[in-house]
PDB file of C-alpha atoms and ligand atoms in Angstrom:
ATOM      1  CA  UNK A 267    -102.192  96.078 -31.126  1.00 43.00           C
ATOM      2  CA  UNK A 268     -99.014  95.178 -32.837  1.00 43.00           C
ATOM      3  CA  UNK A 269     -97.448  98.025 -34.618  1.00 49.00           C
ATOM      4  CA  UNK A 270     -98.305  97.470 -38.345  1.00 59.00           C
ATOM      5  CA  UNK A 271     -95.512  97.593 -40.735  1.00 75.00           C
ATOM      6  CA  UNK A 272     -96.419  95.900 -43.865  1.00 84.00           C
ATOM      7  CA  UNK A 273     -93.546  96.469 -46.384  1.00 87.00           C
ATOM      8  CA  UNK A 274     -95.494  95.487 -49.473  1.00 95.00           C
ATOM      9  CA  UNK A 275     -97.453  97.391 -51.909  1.00 96.00           C
ATOM     10  CA  UNK A 276    -101.360  97.800 -51.588  1.00 96.00           C
ATOM     11  CA  UNK A 277    -103.131  94.610 -52.820  1.00 97.00           C
ATOM     12  CA  UNK A 278    -104.827  96.382 -55.617  1.00 96.00           C
ATOM     13  CA  UNK A 279    -101.450  97.095 -57.111  1.00 97.00           C
ATOM     14  CA  UNK A 280    -100.380  93.489 -56.551  1.00 97.00           C
ATOM     15  CA  UNK A 281    -103.540  92.206 -58.294  1.00 97.00           C
ATOM     16  CA  UNK A 282    -102.709  94.484 -61.231  1.00 97.00           C
ATOM     17  CA  UNK A 283     -99.141  93.627 -61.460  1.00 97.00           C
ATOM     18  CA  UNK A 284     -99.784  90.072 -61.474  1.00 97.00           C
ATOM     19  CA  UNK A 285    -102.888  90.151 -63.176  1.00 96.00           C
ATOM     20  CA  UNK A 286    -104.960  88.318 -60.556  1.00 96.00           C
ATOM     21  CA  UNK A 287    -108.508  88.930 -61.593  1.00 94.00           C
ATOM     22  CA  UNK A 288    -110.768  86.834 -59.386  1.00 94.00           C
ATOM     23  CA  UNK A 289    -112.107  83.583 -60.935  1.00 94.00           C
ATOM     24  CA  UNK A 290    -115.396  82.181 -60.097  1.00 92.00           C
ATOM     25  CA  UNK A 291    -114.177  78.431 -60.475  1.00 92.00           C
ATOM     26  CA  UNK A 292    -111.592  78.863 -57.585  1.00 94.00           C
ATOM     27  CA  UNK A 293    -114.422  80.573 -55.437  1.00 92.00           C
ATOM     28  CA  UNK A 294    -112.195  83.752 -55.464  1.00 95.00           C
ATOM     29  CA  UNK A 295    -113.550  86.886 -53.410  1.00 97.00           C
ATOM     30  CA  UNK A 296    -110.551  88.722 -52.227  1.00 98.00           C
ATOM     31  CA  UNK A 297    -110.159  90.939 -49.064  1.00 98.00           C
ATOM     32  CA  UNK A 298    -107.946  93.967 -49.928  1.00 96.00           C
ATOM     33  CA  UNK A 299    -108.197  95.977 -46.652  1.00 97.00           C
ATOM     34  CA  UNK A 300    -105.345  95.118 -44.564  1.00 96.00           C
ATOM     35  CA  UNK A 301    -106.853  96.775 -41.473  1.00 96.00           C
ATOM     36  CA  UNK A 302    -109.704  94.016 -41.722  1.00 98.00           C
ATOM     37  CA  UNK A 303    -107.420  91.203 -42.319  1.00 98.00           C
ATOM     38  CA  UNK A 304    -105.365  92.258 -39.332  1.00 97.00           C
ATOM     39  CA  UNK A 305    -108.594  92.353 -37.412  1.00 98.00           C
ATOM     40  CA  UNK A 306    -109.217  88.597 -38.359  1.00 98.00           C
ATOM     41  CA  UNK A 307    -105.766  87.729 -37.647  1.00 98.00           C
ATOM     42  CA  UNK A 308    -106.185  88.936 -34.134  1.00 98.00           C
ATOM     43  CA  UNK A 309    -109.310  86.801 -33.372  1.00 98.00           C
ATOM     44  CA  UNK A 310    -107.329  83.859 -32.044  1.00 98.00           C
ATOM     45  CA  UNK A 311    -105.412  86.107 -29.630  1.00 98.00           C
ATOM     46  CA  UNK A 312    -101.817  86.080 -29.358  1.00 97.00           C
ATOM     47  CA  UNK A 313    -100.343  84.120 -32.300  1.00 97.00           C
ATOM     48  CA  UNK A 314     -96.702  84.740 -31.901  1.00 96.00           C
ATOM     49  CA  UNK A 315     -96.110  81.305 -30.550  1.00 95.00           C
ATOM     50  CA  UNK A 316     -98.171  79.734 -33.581  1.00 97.00           C
ATOM     51  CA  UNK A 317     -97.687  78.269 -36.745  1.00 97.00           C
ATOM     52  CA  UNK A 318    -100.798  79.065 -38.779  1.00 98.00           C
ATOM     53  CA  UNK A 319    -102.247  76.932 -41.528  1.00 98.00           C
ATOM     54  CA  UNK A 320    -103.822  79.194 -44.178  1.00 98.00           C
ATOM     55  CA  UNK A 321    -106.240  77.724 -47.017  1.00 98.00           C
ATOM     56  CA  UNK A 322    -106.365  79.803 -50.263  1.00 98.00           C
ATOM     57  CA  UNK A 323    -104.112  82.949 -49.464  1.00 98.00           C
ATOM     58  CA  UNK A 324    -104.958  84.182 -52.998  1.00 98.00           C
ATOM     59  CA  UNK A 325    -103.199  87.538 -53.564  1.00 98.00           C
ATOM     60  CA  UNK A 326    -102.336  87.444 -49.764  1.00 98.00           C
ATOM     61  CA  UNK A 327    -104.400  89.756 -47.776  1.00 98.00           C
ATOM     62  CA  UNK A 328    -105.043  87.607 -44.796  1.00 98.00           C
ATOM     63  CA  UNK A 329    -101.534  86.119 -45.013  1.00 98.00           C
ATOM     64  CA  UNK A 330    -100.172  89.625 -44.711  1.00 98.00           C
ATOM     65  CA  UNK A 331    -102.531  90.319 -41.670  1.00 98.00           C
ATOM     66  CA  UNK A 332    -101.405  87.132 -40.018  1.00 98.00           C
ATOM     67  CA  UNK A 333     -97.657  87.865 -40.562  1.00 98.00           C
ATOM     68  CA  UNK A 334     -97.930  91.606 -39.504  1.00 96.00           C
ATOM     69  CA  UNK A 335     -99.881  90.353 -36.239  1.00 96.00           C
ATOM     70  CA  UNK A 336     -96.819  88.252 -35.401  1.00 96.00           C
ATOM     71  CA  UNK A 337     -97.509  84.717 -36.417  1.00 97.00           C
ATOM     72  CA  UNK A 338     -94.451  82.841 -36.175  1.00 96.00           C
ATOM     73  CA  UNK A 339     -94.797  81.129 -39.448  1.00 96.00           C
ATOM     74  CA  UNK A 340     -97.586  80.789 -42.046  1.00 97.00           C
ATOM     75  CA  UNK A 341     -97.983  77.729 -44.067  1.00 97.00           C
ATOM     76  CA  UNK A 342    -100.350  78.302 -47.186  1.00 98.00           C
ATOM     77  CA  UNK A 343    -102.033  76.007 -49.626  1.00 98.00           C
ATOM     78  CA  UNK A 344    -103.349  77.723 -52.780  1.00 98.00           C
ATOM     79  CA  UNK A 345    -104.881  75.926 -55.577  1.00 97.00           C
ATOM     80  CA  UNK A 346    -104.487  78.818 -58.276  1.00 97.00           C
ATOM     81  CA  UNK A 347    -100.943  78.809 -59.746  1.00 97.00           C
ATOM     82  CA  UNK A 348    -101.259  82.560 -60.629  1.00 97.00           C
ATOM     83  CA  UNK A 349    -100.905  83.485 -57.189  1.00 98.00           C
ATOM     84  CA  UNK A 350     -97.480  82.054 -56.404  1.00 98.00           C
ATOM     85  CA  UNK A 351     -95.314  84.874 -57.501  1.00 98.00           C
ATOM     86  CA  UNK A 352     -97.171  87.401 -55.401  1.00 98.00           C
ATOM     87  CA  UNK A 353     -97.056  85.005 -52.540  1.00 98.00           C
ATOM     88  CA  UNK A 354     -93.291  84.680 -53.171  1.00 98.00           C
ATOM     89  CA  UNK A 355     -92.988  88.370 -52.757  1.00 98.00           C
ATOM     90  CA  UNK A 356     -94.630  88.146 -49.247  1.00 98.00           C
ATOM     91  CA  UNK A 357     -92.461  85.344 -48.095  1.00 98.00           C
ATOM     92  CA  UNK A 358     -89.334  87.551 -49.085  1.00 97.00           C
ATOM     93  CA  UNK A 359     -90.525  90.694 -47.371  1.00 97.00           C
ATOM     94  CA  UNK A 360     -91.386  88.619 -44.153  1.00 97.00           C
ATOM     95  CA  UNK A 361     -87.999  86.706 -44.024  1.00 95.00           C
ATOM     96  CA  UNK A 362     -89.271  83.487 -45.181  1.00 96.00           C
ATOM     97  CA  UNK A 363     -91.905  83.125 -42.520  1.00 97.00           C
ATOM     98  CA  UNK A 364     -94.439  82.177 -45.027  1.00 97.00           C
ATOM     99  CA  UNK A 365     -94.157  78.860 -46.999  1.00 97.00           C
ATOM    100  CA  UNK A 366     -96.757  78.109 -49.819  1.00 97.00           C
ATOM    101  CA  UNK A 367     -97.670  74.864 -51.471  1.00 97.00           C
ATOM    102  CA  UNK A 368     -99.623  74.686 -54.735  1.00 97.00           C
ATOM    103  CA  UNK A 369    -102.616  72.051 -54.463  1.00 97.00           C
ATOM    104  CA  UNK A 370    -106.223  71.294 -53.317  1.00 97.00           C
ATOM    105  CA  UNK A 371    -106.481  71.809 -49.529  1.00 97.00           C
ATOM    106  CA  UNK A 372    -109.056  68.861 -49.504  1.00 96.00           C
ATOM    107  CA  UNK A 373    -106.191  66.468 -50.277  1.00 95.00           C
ATOM    108  CA  UNK A 374    -103.653  67.837 -47.916  1.00 94.00           C
ATOM    109  CA  UNK A 375    -102.145  66.248 -44.798  1.00 93.00           C
ATOM    110  CA  UNK A 376    -101.843  69.686 -42.972  1.00 92.00           C
ATOM    111  CA  UNK A 377    -100.067  68.380 -39.837  1.00 89.00           C
ATOM    112  CA  UNK A 378     -97.164  67.078 -42.091  1.00 90.00           C
ATOM    113  CA  UNK A 379     -97.077  70.298 -43.860  1.00 92.00           C
ATOM    114  CA  UNK A 380     -96.943  72.266 -40.838  1.00 89.00           C
ATOM    115  CA  UNK A 381     -93.950  70.509 -39.240  1.00 85.00           C
ATOM    116  CA  UNK A 382     -94.313  72.185 -35.926  1.00 76.00           C
ATOM    117  CA  UNK A 383     -91.812  71.923 -33.351  1.00 83.00           C
ATOM    118  CA  UNK A 384     -92.199  71.672 -29.714  1.00 82.00           C
ATOM    119  CA  UNK A 385     -93.883  74.567 -28.009  1.00 87.00           C
ATOM    120  CA  UNK A 386     -95.266  75.780 -31.140  1.00 93.00           C
ATOM    121  CA  UNK A 387     -99.154  76.044 -31.372  1.00 95.00           C
ATOM    122  CA  UNK A 388    -100.796  75.113 -34.664  1.00 96.00           C
ATOM    123  CA  UNK A 389    -103.850  77.148 -35.686  1.00 98.00           C
ATOM    124  CA  UNK A 390    -105.976  77.353 -38.990  1.00 98.00           C
ATOM    125  CA  UNK A 391    -107.151  80.717 -40.152  1.00 98.00           C
ATOM    126  CA  UNK A 392    -108.665  81.176 -43.661  1.00 98.00           C
ATOM    127  CA  UNK A 393    -110.969  83.116 -45.913  1.00 97.00           C
ATOM    128  CA  UNK A 394    -112.424  79.807 -47.226  1.00 94.00           C
ATOM    129  CA  UNK A 395    -113.483  79.403 -50.828  1.00 91.00           C
ATOM    130  CA  UNK A 396    -117.095  78.961 -50.700  1.00 85.00           C
ATOM    131  CA  UNK A 397    -117.316  76.036 -52.900  1.00 86.00           C
ATOM    132  CA  UNK A 398    -115.132  73.786 -50.409  1.00 94.00           C
ATOM    133  CA  UNK A 399    -115.499  75.584 -47.195  1.00 95.00           C
ATOM    134  CA  UNK A 400    -117.941  73.313 -45.427  1.00 97.00           C
ATOM    135  CA  UNK A 401    -116.285  70.140 -46.715  1.00 97.00           C
ATOM    136  CA  UNK A 402    -112.972  71.504 -45.076  1.00 97.00           C
ATOM    137  CA  UNK A 403    -114.548  72.156 -41.794  1.00 98.00           C
ATOM    138  CA  UNK A 404    -115.965  68.776 -41.737  1.00 97.00           C
ATOM    139  CA  UNK A 405    -112.527  67.204 -42.500  1.00 96.00           C
ATOM    140  CA  UNK A 406    -111.179  69.063 -39.596  1.00 97.00           C
ATOM    141  CA  UNK A 407    -114.033  68.342 -37.170  1.00 97.00           C
ATOM    142  CA  UNK A 408    -114.157  64.645 -38.075  1.00 95.00           C
ATOM    143  CA  UNK A 409    -110.522  63.696 -37.268  1.00 93.00           C
ATOM    144  CA  UNK A 410    -110.393  60.308 -35.254  1.00 86.00           C
ATOM    145  CA  UNK A 411    -107.962  61.668 -33.018  1.00 87.00           C
ATOM    146  CA  UNK A 412    -109.457  64.264 -30.467  1.00 91.00           C
ATOM    147  CA  UNK A 413    -107.935  66.634 -29.018  1.00 91.00           C
ATOM    148  CA  UNK A 414    -107.026  67.496 -32.505  1.00 94.00           C
ATOM    149  CA  UNK A 415    -103.557  68.769 -33.701  1.00 94.00           C
ATOM    150  CA  UNK A 416    -104.879  72.470 -33.958  1.00 97.00           C
ATOM    151  CA  UNK A 417    -105.681  74.823 -31.095  1.00 97.00           C
ATOM    152  CA  UNK A 418    -108.137  76.835 -32.998  1.00 98.00           C
ATOM    153  CA  UNK A 419    -109.946  77.293 -36.330  1.00 98.00           C
ATOM    154  CA  UNK A 420    -110.822  80.925 -37.421  1.00 98.00           C
ATOM    155  CA  UNK A 421    -112.643  80.838 -40.712  1.00 98.00           C
ATOM    156  CA  UNK A 422    -114.721  82.953 -42.873  1.00 98.00           C
ATOM    157  CA  UNK A 423    -117.939  81.381 -44.250  1.00 98.00           C
ATOM    158  CA  UNK A 424    -121.034  82.687 -45.942  1.00 97.00           C
ATOM    159  CA  UNK A 425    -123.143  84.235 -42.926  1.00 98.00           C
ATOM    160  CA  UNK A 426    -125.869  81.636 -43.503  1.00 97.00           C
ATOM    161  CA  UNK A 427    -123.243  78.711 -43.035  1.00 98.00           C
ATOM    162  CA  UNK A 428    -121.666  80.567 -40.071  1.00 98.00           C
ATOM    163  CA  UNK A 429    -125.223  80.898 -38.453  1.00 98.00           C
ATOM    164  CA  UNK A 430    -125.755  77.157 -38.863  1.00 98.00           C
ATOM    165  CA  UNK A 431    -122.447  76.179 -37.307  1.00 98.00           C
ATOM    166  CA  UNK A 432    -123.200  78.143 -33.937  1.00 98.00           C
ATOM    167  CA  UNK A 433    -126.939  77.528 -34.241  1.00 98.00           C
ATOM    168  CA  UNK A 434    -128.896  76.543 -30.835  1.00 98.00           C
ATOM    169  CA  UNK A 435    -131.589  73.962 -30.581  1.00 98.00           C
ATOM    170  CA  UNK A 436    -135.324  74.781 -31.586  1.00 97.00           C
ATOM    171  CA  UNK A 437    -134.043  77.111 -34.434  1.00 97.00           C
ATOM    172  CA  UNK A 438    -134.177  76.720 -38.150  1.00 96.00           C
ATOM    173  CA  UNK A 439    -130.617  76.785 -38.661  1.00 98.00           C
ATOM    174  CA  UNK A 440    -129.649  74.036 -36.061  1.00 98.00           C
ATOM    175  CA  UNK A 441    -128.622  70.905 -37.911  1.00 98.00           C
ATOM    176  CA  UNK A 442    -125.912  68.495 -38.517  1.00 97.00           C
ATOM    177  CA  UNK A 443    -123.241  71.090 -38.720  1.00 97.00           C
ATOM    178  CA  UNK A 444    -124.273  72.761 -35.290  1.00 98.00           C
ATOM    179  CA  UNK A 445    -124.306  69.307 -33.552  1.00 98.00           C
ATOM    180  CA  UNK A 446    -120.882  68.433 -35.029  1.00 97.00           C
ATOM    181  CA  UNK A 447    -119.156  71.664 -34.336  1.00 98.00           C
ATOM    182  CA  UNK A 448    -120.576  71.977 -30.756  1.00 97.00           C
ATOM    183  CA  UNK A 449    -119.752  68.463 -29.947  1.00 96.00           C
ATOM    184  CA  UNK A 450    -116.240  69.164 -30.657  1.00 96.00           C
ATOM    185  CA  UNK A 451    -115.730  72.314 -29.129  1.00 97.00           C
ATOM    186  CA  UNK A 452    -116.761  76.088 -28.385  1.00 98.00           C
ATOM    187  CA  UNK A 453    -117.688  78.000 -31.227  1.00 98.00           C
ATOM    188  CA  UNK A 454    -118.860  81.514 -31.968  1.00 98.00           C
ATOM    189  CA  UNK A 455    -119.262  84.139 -34.519  1.00 98.00           C
ATOM    190  CA  UNK A 456    -116.438  86.457 -33.936  1.00 98.00           C
ATOM    191  CA  UNK A 457    -117.008  89.093 -36.779  1.00 98.00           C
ATOM    192  CA  UNK A 458    -119.815  89.845 -39.256  1.00 98.00           C
ATOM    193  CA  UNK A 459    -118.284  90.849 -42.683  1.00 98.00           C
ATOM    194  CA  UNK A 460    -120.365  92.730 -45.276  1.00 98.00           C
ATOM    195  CA  UNK A 461    -120.401  91.645 -48.961  1.00 97.00           C
ATOM    196  CA  UNK A 462    -118.879  94.888 -49.891  1.00 98.00           C
ATOM    197  CA  UNK A 463    -115.737  94.138 -48.021  1.00 98.00           C
ATOM    198  CA  UNK A 464    -114.566  91.669 -50.789  1.00 97.00           C
ATOM    199  CA  UNK A 465    -113.552  92.276 -54.403  1.00 96.00           C
ATOM    200  CA  UNK A 466    -115.580  91.236 -56.364  1.00 96.00           C
ATOM    201  CA  UNK A 467    -118.529  91.410 -53.763  1.00 96.00           C
ATOM    202  CA  UNK A 468    -120.293  88.069 -53.313  1.00 95.00           C
ATOM    203  CA  UNK A 469    -124.132  88.062 -53.530  1.00 94.00           C
ATOM    204  CA  UNK A 470    -124.290  87.295 -49.725  1.00 96.00           C
ATOM    205  CA  UNK A 471    -122.719  88.442 -46.361  1.00 97.00           C
ATOM    206  CA  UNK A 472    -120.096  86.579 -44.741  1.00 98.00           C
ATOM    207  CA  UNK A 473    -118.956  85.882 -41.060  1.00 98.00           C
ATOM    208  CA  UNK A 474    -115.896  84.785 -39.383  1.00 98.00           C
ATOM    209  CA  UNK A 475    -116.421  81.813 -36.981  1.00 98.00           C
ATOM    210  CA  UNK A 476    -113.858  81.147 -34.135  1.00 98.00           C
ATOM    211  CA  UNK A 477    -113.620  77.571 -32.902  1.00 98.00           C
ATOM    212  CA  UNK A 478    -111.681  76.081 -30.098  1.00 98.00           C
ATOM    213  CA  UNK A 479    -111.640  72.347 -29.474  1.00 98.00           C
ATOM    214  CA  UNK A 480    -112.702  70.961 -26.190  1.00 97.00           C
ATOM    215  CA  UNK A 481    -112.371  67.536 -24.673  1.00 93.00           C
ATOM    216  CA  UNK A 482    -115.122  64.949 -25.863  1.00 85.00           C
ATOM    217  CA  UNK A 483    -118.408  65.283 -23.877  1.00 81.00           C
ATOM    218  CA  UNK A 484    -118.321  61.454 -23.611  1.00 85.00           C
ATOM    219  CA  UNK A 485    -115.161  59.785 -24.759  1.00 86.00           C
ATOM    220  CA  UNK A 486    -116.804  56.407 -25.251  1.00 88.00           C
ATOM    221  CA  UNK A 487    -118.998  57.716 -28.164  1.00 94.00           C
ATOM    222  CA  UNK A 488    -117.817  56.995 -31.451  1.00 94.00           C
ATOM    223  CA  UNK A 489    -117.838  59.682 -34.105  1.00 95.00           C
ATOM    224  CA  UNK A 490    -119.513  57.348 -36.855  1.00 95.00           C
ATOM    225  CA  UNK A 491    -122.391  56.606 -34.397  1.00 97.00           C
ATOM    226  CA  UNK A 492    -123.165  60.228 -33.762  1.00 97.00           C
ATOM    227  CA  UNK A 493    -122.825  61.092 -37.345  1.00 96.00           C
ATOM    228  CA  UNK A 494    -125.368  58.278 -38.264  1.00 97.00           C
ATOM    229  CA  UNK A 495    -127.861  59.219 -35.584  1.00 98.00           C
ATOM    230  CA  UNK A 496    -127.582  62.982 -36.333  1.00 98.00           C
ATOM    231  CA  UNK A 497    -127.776  62.301 -39.971  1.00 97.00           C
ATOM    232  CA  UNK A 498    -131.022  60.079 -39.616  1.00 97.00           C
ATOM    233  CA  UNK A 499    -132.676  62.523 -37.187  1.00 98.00           C
ATOM    234  CA  UNK A 500    -132.051  65.529 -39.534  1.00 98.00           C
ATOM    235  CA  UNK A 501    -132.753  63.688 -42.720  1.00 96.00           C
ATOM    236  CA  UNK A 502    -136.360  63.989 -41.814  1.00 94.00           C
ATOM    237  CA  UNK A 503    -136.410  66.899 -39.503  1.00 92.00           C
ATOM    238  CA  UNK A 504    -140.070  67.594 -39.724  1.00 93.00           C
ATOM    239  CA  UNK A 505    -140.876  64.195 -38.271  1.00 97.00           C
ATOM    240  CA  UNK A 506    -140.842  62.861 -34.769  1.00 98.00           C
ATOM    241  CA  UNK A 507    -137.859  60.969 -33.679  1.00 98.00           C
ATOM    242  CA  UNK A 508    -139.696  57.535 -33.516  1.00 97.00           C
ATOM    243  CA  UNK A 509    -140.084  57.812 -37.276  1.00 98.00           C
ATOM    244  CA  UNK A 510    -136.985  59.600 -38.441  1.00 97.00           C
ATOM    245  CA  UNK A 511    -134.697  57.210 -36.331  1.00 98.00           C
ATOM    246  CA  UNK A 512    -136.480  54.228 -38.088  1.00 96.00           C
ATOM    247  CA  UNK A 513    -133.639  53.927 -40.575  1.00 92.00           C
ATOM    248  CA  UNK A 514    -131.116  52.867 -37.922  1.00 96.00           C
ATOM    249  CA  UNK A 515    -130.241  49.168 -37.524  1.00 96.00           C
ATOM    250  CA  UNK A 516    -131.680  49.083 -33.840  1.00 97.00           C
ATOM    251  CA  UNK A 517    -135.183  49.530 -32.656  1.00 97.00           C
ATOM    252  CA  UNK A 518    -135.903  53.290 -32.589  1.00 98.00           C
ATOM    253  CA  UNK A 519    -138.315  53.080 -29.499  1.00 98.00           C
ATOM    254  CA  UNK A 520    -135.838  51.128 -27.559  1.00 98.00           C
ATOM    255  CA  UNK A 521    -132.912  53.424 -28.379  1.00 98.00           C
ATOM    256  CA  UNK A 522    -135.182  56.498 -27.343  1.00 98.00           C
ATOM    257  CA  UNK A 523    -136.217  55.004 -24.233  1.00 98.00           C
ATOM    258  CA  UNK A 524    -132.636  53.917 -23.196  1.00 98.00           C
ATOM    259  CA  UNK A 525    -131.449  57.581 -24.076  1.00 98.00           C
ATOM    260  CA  UNK A 526    -134.338  59.031 -21.985  1.00 98.00           C
ATOM    261  CA  UNK A 527    -135.636  61.265 -24.914  1.00 98.00           C
ATOM    262  CA  UNK A 528    -139.174  61.496 -25.675  1.00 98.00           C
ATOM    263  CA  UNK A 529    -140.369  59.682 -28.938  1.00 97.00           C
ATOM    264  CA  UNK A 530    -142.405  62.513 -30.104  1.00 97.00           C
ATOM    265  CA  UNK A 531    -139.578  64.974 -30.268  1.00 98.00           C
ATOM    266  CA  UNK A 532    -138.053  66.310 -33.252  1.00 98.00           C
ATOM    267  CA  UNK A 533    -134.484  66.680 -34.295  1.00 98.00           C
ATOM    268  CA  UNK A 534    -134.237  70.207 -33.676  1.00 97.00           C
ATOM    269  CA  UNK A 535    -135.670  69.693 -30.200  1.00 97.00           C
ATOM    270  CA  UNK A 536    -132.696  67.614 -29.190  1.00 98.00           C
ATOM    271  CA  UNK A 537    -129.580  69.279 -27.646  1.00 98.00           C
ATOM    272  CA  UNK A 538    -126.155  68.379 -28.455  1.00 97.00           C
ATOM    273  CA  UNK A 539    -125.771  66.451 -25.082  1.00 97.00           C
ATOM    274  CA  UNK A 540    -128.796  64.446 -26.005  1.00 97.00           C
ATOM    275  CA  UNK A 541    -127.453  63.620 -29.430  1.00 98.00           C
ATOM    276  CA  UNK A 542    -124.311  62.304 -27.713  1.00 97.00           C
ATOM    277  CA  UNK A 543    -126.246  60.086 -25.462  1.00 97.00           C
ATOM    278  CA  UNK A 544    -128.334  58.748 -28.231  1.00 98.00           C
ATOM    279  CA  UNK A 545    -125.052  58.098 -30.067  1.00 98.00           C
ATOM    280  CA  UNK A 546    -123.751  56.269 -26.832  1.00 97.00           C
ATOM    281  CA  UNK A 547    -126.954  54.235 -26.507  1.00 98.00           C
ATOM    282  CA  UNK A 548    -127.052  53.466 -30.176  1.00 98.00           C
ATOM    283  CA  UNK A 549    -123.312  51.983 -29.993  1.00 97.00           C
ATOM    284  CA  UNK A 550    -124.468  49.924 -26.983  1.00 96.00           C
ATOM    285  CA  UNK A 551    -127.622  48.534 -28.604  1.00 96.00           C
ATOM    286  CA  UNK A 552    -125.643  47.655 -31.856  1.00 93.00           C
ATOM    287  CA  UNK A 553    -123.318  45.678 -29.765  1.00 89.00           C
ATOM    288  CA  UNK A 554    -126.020  43.700 -28.042  1.00 85.00           C
ATOM    289  CA  UNK A 555    -127.182  43.030 -31.572  1.00 73.00           C
TER     290      UNK A 555
HETATM  291  N1  SAM B 658    -107.425  84.617 -48.647  1.00 95.13           N
HETATM  292  C1  SAM B 658    -107.705  85.443 -49.787  1.00 95.13           C
HETATM  293  C2  SAM B 658    -108.281  86.771 -49.143  1.00 95.13           C
HETATM  294  O1  SAM B 658    -108.804  86.661 -48.189  1.00 95.13           O
HETATM  295  O2  SAM B 658    -108.425  87.627 -50.038  1.00 95.13           O
HETATM  296  C3  SAM B 658    -108.556  84.648 -50.854  1.00 95.13           C
HETATM  297  C4  SAM B 658    -109.800  84.131 -50.338  1.00 95.13           C
HETATM  298  S1  SAM B 658    -110.896  83.487 -51.655  1.00 95.13           S
HETATM  299  C5  SAM B 658    -112.312  83.524 -50.885  1.00 95.13           C
HETATM  300  C6  SAM B 658    -110.409  81.686 -51.643  1.00 95.13           C
HETATM  301  C7  SAM B 658    -108.959  81.396 -52.207  1.00 95.13           C
HETATM  302  O3  SAM B 658    -108.943  79.930 -51.896  1.00 95.13           O
HETATM  303  C8  SAM B 658    -108.662  81.510 -53.422  1.00 95.13           C
HETATM  304  O4  SAM B 658    -107.378  82.121 -53.591  1.00 95.13           O
HETATM  305  C9  SAM B 658    -108.717  80.207 -54.328  1.00 95.13           C
HETATM  306  O5  SAM B 658    -107.945  80.165 -55.372  1.00 95.13           O
HETATM  307  C10 SAM B 658    -108.373  79.252 -53.240  1.00 95.13           C
HETATM  308  N2  SAM B 658    -108.980  77.935 -53.238  1.00 95.13           N
HETATM  309  C11 SAM B 658    -109.955  77.457 -53.979  1.00 95.13           C
HETATM  310  N3  SAM B 658    -110.205  76.240 -53.696  1.00 95.13           N
HETATM  311  C12 SAM B 658    -109.060  75.876 -53.189  1.00 95.13           C
HETATM  312  C13 SAM B 658    -108.783  74.426 -52.800  1.00 95.13           C
HETATM  313  N4  SAM B 658    -109.538  73.349 -52.932  1.00 95.13           N
HETATM  314  N5  SAM B 658    -107.592  74.402 -51.992  1.00 95.13           N
HETATM  315  C14 SAM B 658    -106.782  75.462 -51.973  1.00 95.13           C
HETATM  316  N6  SAM B 658    -107.064  76.685 -52.172  1.00 95.13           N
HETATM  317  C15 SAM B 658    -108.333  76.758 -52.818  1.00 95.13           C
END
């Protein structure tokens, strides 16, 4: 564990000084315990060779954790202009290793902001705002270019969303998000975080997931084909695939036979590998027209 020297006042004082009362409209639930934020910052492993992109630093709890744990640089995007002065203090205290941009993370070209040089790894770590967390994850998992530019994602979600991301087949939580995340990489719940750890406490518990991208299971499979097949299958998850896949522009029975999947199965019985095979066959059948 790195020796912990955080040169700044406790977060409660920062919040008081800059009047950063949490606003619901920004999805603000702050982490004020630097021991906890350091623990989150350690989940990716050694970050001393990494430029870390953080969405929504707020008053800077996780940001300080990442810097204290040795991140080479942190580049953050915060929508709430009230937080900028407090974040400026962090940048100063940590020798300019923090850069902050004000704006909406959904609109950002993160890779351009990070401007990493050779030998620097790019990672994403964030206590995501609940209202846009899933959208951001989907944005990062649906990049056309894969391997992606980042080496890992370390992200806080509501526990229920985290469970959907890591869910296995034949469970209630298994769905589109599970297939997409597990198609793109290795993912696990790294830390459960109770509601009481936040100020103000949200209604539900949270969890941090850690994701590392892997090479595509089948490089010929198109993202759009997989998304469409998975969307149709889970769109009517109670129905057998022979019915739920009817909305596709190919013959559902022919598709299932080609992918060697029983037509009486339901979406939640289908493994990620089988979905990938379905998407491959779908692409081929479409071409045949
Ligand atoms: N990282 C801080 C912490 O752990 O205490 C704050 C986390 S809080 C759950 C989410 C943060 O994201 C808030 O500071 C909020 O203002 C910011 N935020 C909300 N929507 C955003 C968006 N679309 N783009 C960038 N930041 C956003």
